[in-house]
Short mmCIF file of C-alpha atoms in Angstrom, two decimals:
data_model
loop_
_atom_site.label_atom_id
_atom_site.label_comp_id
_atom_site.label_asym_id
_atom_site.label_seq_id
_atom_site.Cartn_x
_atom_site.Cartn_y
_atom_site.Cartn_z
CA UNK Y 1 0.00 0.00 0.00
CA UNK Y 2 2.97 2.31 0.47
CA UNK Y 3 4.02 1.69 -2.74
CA UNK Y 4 0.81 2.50 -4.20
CA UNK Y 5 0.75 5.11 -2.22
CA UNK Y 6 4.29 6.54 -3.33
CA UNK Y 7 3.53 5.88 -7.07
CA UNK Y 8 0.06 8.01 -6.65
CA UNK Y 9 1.97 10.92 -5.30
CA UNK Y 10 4.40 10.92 -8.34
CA UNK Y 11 7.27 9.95 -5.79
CA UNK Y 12 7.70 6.59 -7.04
CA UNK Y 13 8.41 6.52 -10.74
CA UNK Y 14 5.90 4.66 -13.12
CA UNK Y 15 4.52 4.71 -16.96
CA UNK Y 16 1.55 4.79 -15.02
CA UNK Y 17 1.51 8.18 -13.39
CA UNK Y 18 -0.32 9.91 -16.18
CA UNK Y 19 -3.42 7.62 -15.69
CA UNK Y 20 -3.12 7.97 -11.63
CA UNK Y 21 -3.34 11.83 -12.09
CA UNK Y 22 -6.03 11.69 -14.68
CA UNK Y 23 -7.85 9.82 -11.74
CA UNK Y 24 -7.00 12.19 -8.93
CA UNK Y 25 -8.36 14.62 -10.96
CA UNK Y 26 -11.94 15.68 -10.90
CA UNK Y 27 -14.70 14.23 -12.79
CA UNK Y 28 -16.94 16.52 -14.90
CA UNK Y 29 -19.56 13.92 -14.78
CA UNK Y 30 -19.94 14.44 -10.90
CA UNK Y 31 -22.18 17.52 -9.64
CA UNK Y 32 -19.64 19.48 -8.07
CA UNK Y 33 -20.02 19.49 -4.00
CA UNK Y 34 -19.40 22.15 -1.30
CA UNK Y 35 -16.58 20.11 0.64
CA UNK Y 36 -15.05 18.11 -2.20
CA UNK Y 37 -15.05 16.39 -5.68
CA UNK Y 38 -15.17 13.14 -7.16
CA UNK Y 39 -12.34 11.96 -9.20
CA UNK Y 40 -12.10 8.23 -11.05
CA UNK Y 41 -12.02 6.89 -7.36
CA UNK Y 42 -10.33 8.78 -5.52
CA UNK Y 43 -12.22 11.47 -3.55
CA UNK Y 44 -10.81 15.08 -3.33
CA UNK Y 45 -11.43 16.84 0.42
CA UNK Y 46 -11.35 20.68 0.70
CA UNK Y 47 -9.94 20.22 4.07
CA UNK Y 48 -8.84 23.66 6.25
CA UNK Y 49 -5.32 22.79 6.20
CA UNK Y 50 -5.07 22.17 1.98
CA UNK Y 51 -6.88 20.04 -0.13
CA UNK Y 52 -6.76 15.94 0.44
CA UNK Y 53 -6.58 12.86 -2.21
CA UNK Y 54 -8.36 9.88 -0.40
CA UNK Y 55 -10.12 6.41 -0.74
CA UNK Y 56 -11.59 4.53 1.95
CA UNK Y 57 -12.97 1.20 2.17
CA UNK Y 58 -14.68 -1.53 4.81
CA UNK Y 59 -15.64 -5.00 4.59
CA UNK Y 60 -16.20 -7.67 7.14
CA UNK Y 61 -14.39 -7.40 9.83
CA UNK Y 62 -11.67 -4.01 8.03
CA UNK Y 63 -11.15 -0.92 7.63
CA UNK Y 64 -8.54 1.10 5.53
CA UNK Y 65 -8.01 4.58 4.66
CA UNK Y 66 -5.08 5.92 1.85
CA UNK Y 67 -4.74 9.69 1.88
CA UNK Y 68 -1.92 12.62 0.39
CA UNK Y 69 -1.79 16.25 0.59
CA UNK Y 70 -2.64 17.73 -2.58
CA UNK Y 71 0.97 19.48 -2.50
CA UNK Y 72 2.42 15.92 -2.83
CA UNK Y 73 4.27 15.83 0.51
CA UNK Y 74 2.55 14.05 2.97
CA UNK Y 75 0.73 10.92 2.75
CA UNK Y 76 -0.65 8.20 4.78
CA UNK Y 77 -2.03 4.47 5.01
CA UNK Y 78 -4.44 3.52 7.71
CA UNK Y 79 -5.49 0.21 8.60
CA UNK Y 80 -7.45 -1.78 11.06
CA UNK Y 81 -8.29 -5.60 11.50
CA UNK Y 82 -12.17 -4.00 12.53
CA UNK Y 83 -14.80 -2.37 11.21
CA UNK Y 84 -14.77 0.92 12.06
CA UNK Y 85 -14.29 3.22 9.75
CA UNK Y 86 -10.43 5.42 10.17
CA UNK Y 87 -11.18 8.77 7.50
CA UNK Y 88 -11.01 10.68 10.37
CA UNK Y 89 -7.49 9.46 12.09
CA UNK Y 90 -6.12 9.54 8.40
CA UNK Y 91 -7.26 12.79 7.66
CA UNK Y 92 -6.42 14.33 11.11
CA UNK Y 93 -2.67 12.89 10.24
CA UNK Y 94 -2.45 15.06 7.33
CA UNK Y 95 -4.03 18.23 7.82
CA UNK Y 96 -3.74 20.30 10.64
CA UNK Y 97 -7.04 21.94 9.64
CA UNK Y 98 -8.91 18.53 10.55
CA UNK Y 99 -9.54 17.80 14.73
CA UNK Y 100 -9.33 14.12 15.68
CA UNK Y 101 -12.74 13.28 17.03
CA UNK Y 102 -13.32 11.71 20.39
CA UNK Y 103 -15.51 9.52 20.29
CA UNK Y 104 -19.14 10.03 20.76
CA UNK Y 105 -21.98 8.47 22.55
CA UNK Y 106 -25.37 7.16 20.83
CA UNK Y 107 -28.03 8.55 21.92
CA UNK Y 108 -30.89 6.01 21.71
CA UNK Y 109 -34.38 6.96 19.34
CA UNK Y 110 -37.46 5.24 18.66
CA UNK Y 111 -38.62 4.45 15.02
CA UNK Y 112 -40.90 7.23 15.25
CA UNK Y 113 -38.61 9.59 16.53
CA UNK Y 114 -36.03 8.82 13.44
CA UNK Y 115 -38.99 9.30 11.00
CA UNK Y 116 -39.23 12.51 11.55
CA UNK Y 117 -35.53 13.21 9.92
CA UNK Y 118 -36.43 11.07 6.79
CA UNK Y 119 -36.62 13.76 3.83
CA UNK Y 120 -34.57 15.12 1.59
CA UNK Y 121 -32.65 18.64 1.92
CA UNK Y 122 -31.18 20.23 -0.91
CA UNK Y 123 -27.73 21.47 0.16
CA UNK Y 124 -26.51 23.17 -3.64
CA UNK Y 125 -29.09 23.40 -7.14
CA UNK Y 126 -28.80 19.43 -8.39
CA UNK Y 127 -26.90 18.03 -4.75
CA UNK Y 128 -29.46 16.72 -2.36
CA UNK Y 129 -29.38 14.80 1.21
CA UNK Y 130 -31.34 12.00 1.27
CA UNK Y 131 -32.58 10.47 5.02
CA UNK Y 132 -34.04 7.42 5.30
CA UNK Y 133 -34.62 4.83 7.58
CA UNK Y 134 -33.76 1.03 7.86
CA UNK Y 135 -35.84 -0.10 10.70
CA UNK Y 136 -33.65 1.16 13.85
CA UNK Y 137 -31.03 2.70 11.73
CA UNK Y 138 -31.03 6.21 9.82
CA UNK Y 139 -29.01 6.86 6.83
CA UNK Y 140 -27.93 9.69 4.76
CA UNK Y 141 -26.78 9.65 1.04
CA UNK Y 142 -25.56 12.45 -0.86
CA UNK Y 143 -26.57 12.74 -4.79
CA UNK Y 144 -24.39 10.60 -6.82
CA UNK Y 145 -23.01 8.67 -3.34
CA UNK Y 146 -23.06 5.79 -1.19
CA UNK Y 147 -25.62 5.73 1.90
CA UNK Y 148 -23.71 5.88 4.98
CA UNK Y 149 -25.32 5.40 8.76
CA UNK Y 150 -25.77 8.26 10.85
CA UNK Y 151 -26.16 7.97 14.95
CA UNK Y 152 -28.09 10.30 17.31
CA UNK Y 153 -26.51 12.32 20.22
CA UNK Y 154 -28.58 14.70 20.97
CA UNK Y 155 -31.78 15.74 20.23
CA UNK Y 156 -31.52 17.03 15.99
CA UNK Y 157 -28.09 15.91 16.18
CA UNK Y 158 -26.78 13.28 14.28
CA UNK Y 159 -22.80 11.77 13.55
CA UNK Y 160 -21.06 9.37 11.56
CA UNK Y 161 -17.96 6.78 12.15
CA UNK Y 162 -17.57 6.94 8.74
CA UNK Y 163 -15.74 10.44 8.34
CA UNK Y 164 -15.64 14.08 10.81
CA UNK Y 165 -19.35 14.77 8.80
CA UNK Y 166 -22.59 15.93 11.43
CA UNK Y 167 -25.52 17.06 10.77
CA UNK Y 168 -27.67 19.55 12.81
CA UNK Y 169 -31.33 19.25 12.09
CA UNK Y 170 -32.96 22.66 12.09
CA UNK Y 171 -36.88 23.12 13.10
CA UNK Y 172 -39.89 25.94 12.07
CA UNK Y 173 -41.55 27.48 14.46
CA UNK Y 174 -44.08 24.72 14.68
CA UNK Y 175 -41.63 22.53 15.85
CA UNK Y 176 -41.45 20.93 12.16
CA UNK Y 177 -38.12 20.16 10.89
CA UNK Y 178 -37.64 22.17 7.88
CA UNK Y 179 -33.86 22.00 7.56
CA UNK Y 180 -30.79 20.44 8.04
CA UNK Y 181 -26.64 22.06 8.71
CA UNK Y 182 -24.01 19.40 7.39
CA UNK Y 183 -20.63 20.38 9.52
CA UNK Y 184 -17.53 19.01 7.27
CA UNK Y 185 -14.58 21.66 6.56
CA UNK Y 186 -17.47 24.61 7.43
CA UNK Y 187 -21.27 24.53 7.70
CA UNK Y 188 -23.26 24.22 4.96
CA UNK Y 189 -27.09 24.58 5.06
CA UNK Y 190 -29.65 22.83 3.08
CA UNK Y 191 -33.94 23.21 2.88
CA UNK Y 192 -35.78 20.15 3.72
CA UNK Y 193 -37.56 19.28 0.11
CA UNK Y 194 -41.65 18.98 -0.07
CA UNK Y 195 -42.19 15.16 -1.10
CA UNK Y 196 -41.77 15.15 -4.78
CA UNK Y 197 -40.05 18.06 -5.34
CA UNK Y 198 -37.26 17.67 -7.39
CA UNK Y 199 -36.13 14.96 -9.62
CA UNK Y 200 -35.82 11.36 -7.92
CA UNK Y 201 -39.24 11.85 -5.79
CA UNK Y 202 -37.19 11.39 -2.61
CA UNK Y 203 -36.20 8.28 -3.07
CA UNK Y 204 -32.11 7.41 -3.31
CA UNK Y 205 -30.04 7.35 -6.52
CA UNK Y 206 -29.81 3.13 -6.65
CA UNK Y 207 -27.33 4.08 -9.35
CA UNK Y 208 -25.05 5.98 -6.53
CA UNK Y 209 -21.49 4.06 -5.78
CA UNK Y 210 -21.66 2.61 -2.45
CA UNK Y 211 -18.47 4.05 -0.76
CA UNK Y 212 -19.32 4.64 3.06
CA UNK Y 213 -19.07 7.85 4.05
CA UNK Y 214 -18.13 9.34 0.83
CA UNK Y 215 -19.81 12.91 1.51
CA UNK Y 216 -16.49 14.39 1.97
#
């Protein structure tokens, strides 16, 4: 993985560094997002501290995380033998801009409590955050992106183990929640959608690449 890693950051020479930056590069087919872009892959952060070049991935029982500043000099490979997801240790290694967060206690919600997050809130024109449940389980997936699980703890606030990405779940003055604040590299505000509005009638993208966490 080091290798890899030193051939992606042009340290390590190879015919195939071309191709590697073509990938590290992003896509035009992907709506453009306020904290980062898609590449062929890779994932490009807009972290404080400098922009970030990362993949993740989990499976049964691992974890891993690859990551380099966009400046080329700094780069890191995490892994674990669990699954619990390491963005945020990886990305806390290279940027100064990017805390290392504790870790956080679930707060526990009824079925009928979660429903009242499902929607979906339109953070930029065409990028949209979709909620839904899975019986005791609430998930959020970003247009063109994976679903990833989000936990309660606190009242309208929500985490994830996947990456440093929270959401804050604003309310009207009926008590109605009519928003939502998604806290990655800034804060960045997004209307709750009225059911159908919009294209994909609030149902998720089952075309979207199913990288946890991929947000960022």
């Amino acid at each position: 993985m080091l290798l890899y890693l030193k051939a992606n950051m042009g340290l390590l020479k190879t015919d195939l560094y071309p191709a590697m930056q073509l990938a590290q590069s992003p896509s035009p087919y992907v709506p453009r997002r306020p904290i980062g872009e898609l590449g062929l892959a890779w994932m490009i952060e807009h972290a404080n501290g400098g922009d970030l070049i990362e993949h993740n991935g989990m499976t049964g029982g691992y974890a891993s995380y690859v990551g380099f500043t966009a400046d080329r000099k700094h780069g890191v490979v995490v892994l674990t033998n669990k699954a619990l997801a390491v963005d945020n240790l990886g990305q806390a290694a290279l940027s100064p801009g990017i805390v290392l967060v504790s870790m956080r206690k679930h707060l526990s919600m009824s079925a009928k409590e979660l429903d009242e997050y499902v929607g979906r809130y339109e953070l930029l024109p065409g990028f949209v955050l979709t909620v839904s449940r899975s019986d005791a389980q609430l998930k959020a997936q970003a247009t063109g992106q994976g679903a990833f699980p989000v936990y309660p703890n606190a009242k309208d606030e929500f985490f994830t183990n996947a990456t440093d990405v929270s959401l804050s779940f604003k309310r009207d003055a009926q008590g109605k929640i009519d928003g939502v604040v998604v806290h990655q590299g800034g804060d960045h505000p997004g209307r709750r959608l009225a059911p159908g509005e919009g294209d994909g009638g609030g149902k998720p993208d089952p075309s979207a690449a199913k990288t946890e966490g991929s947000i960022h």
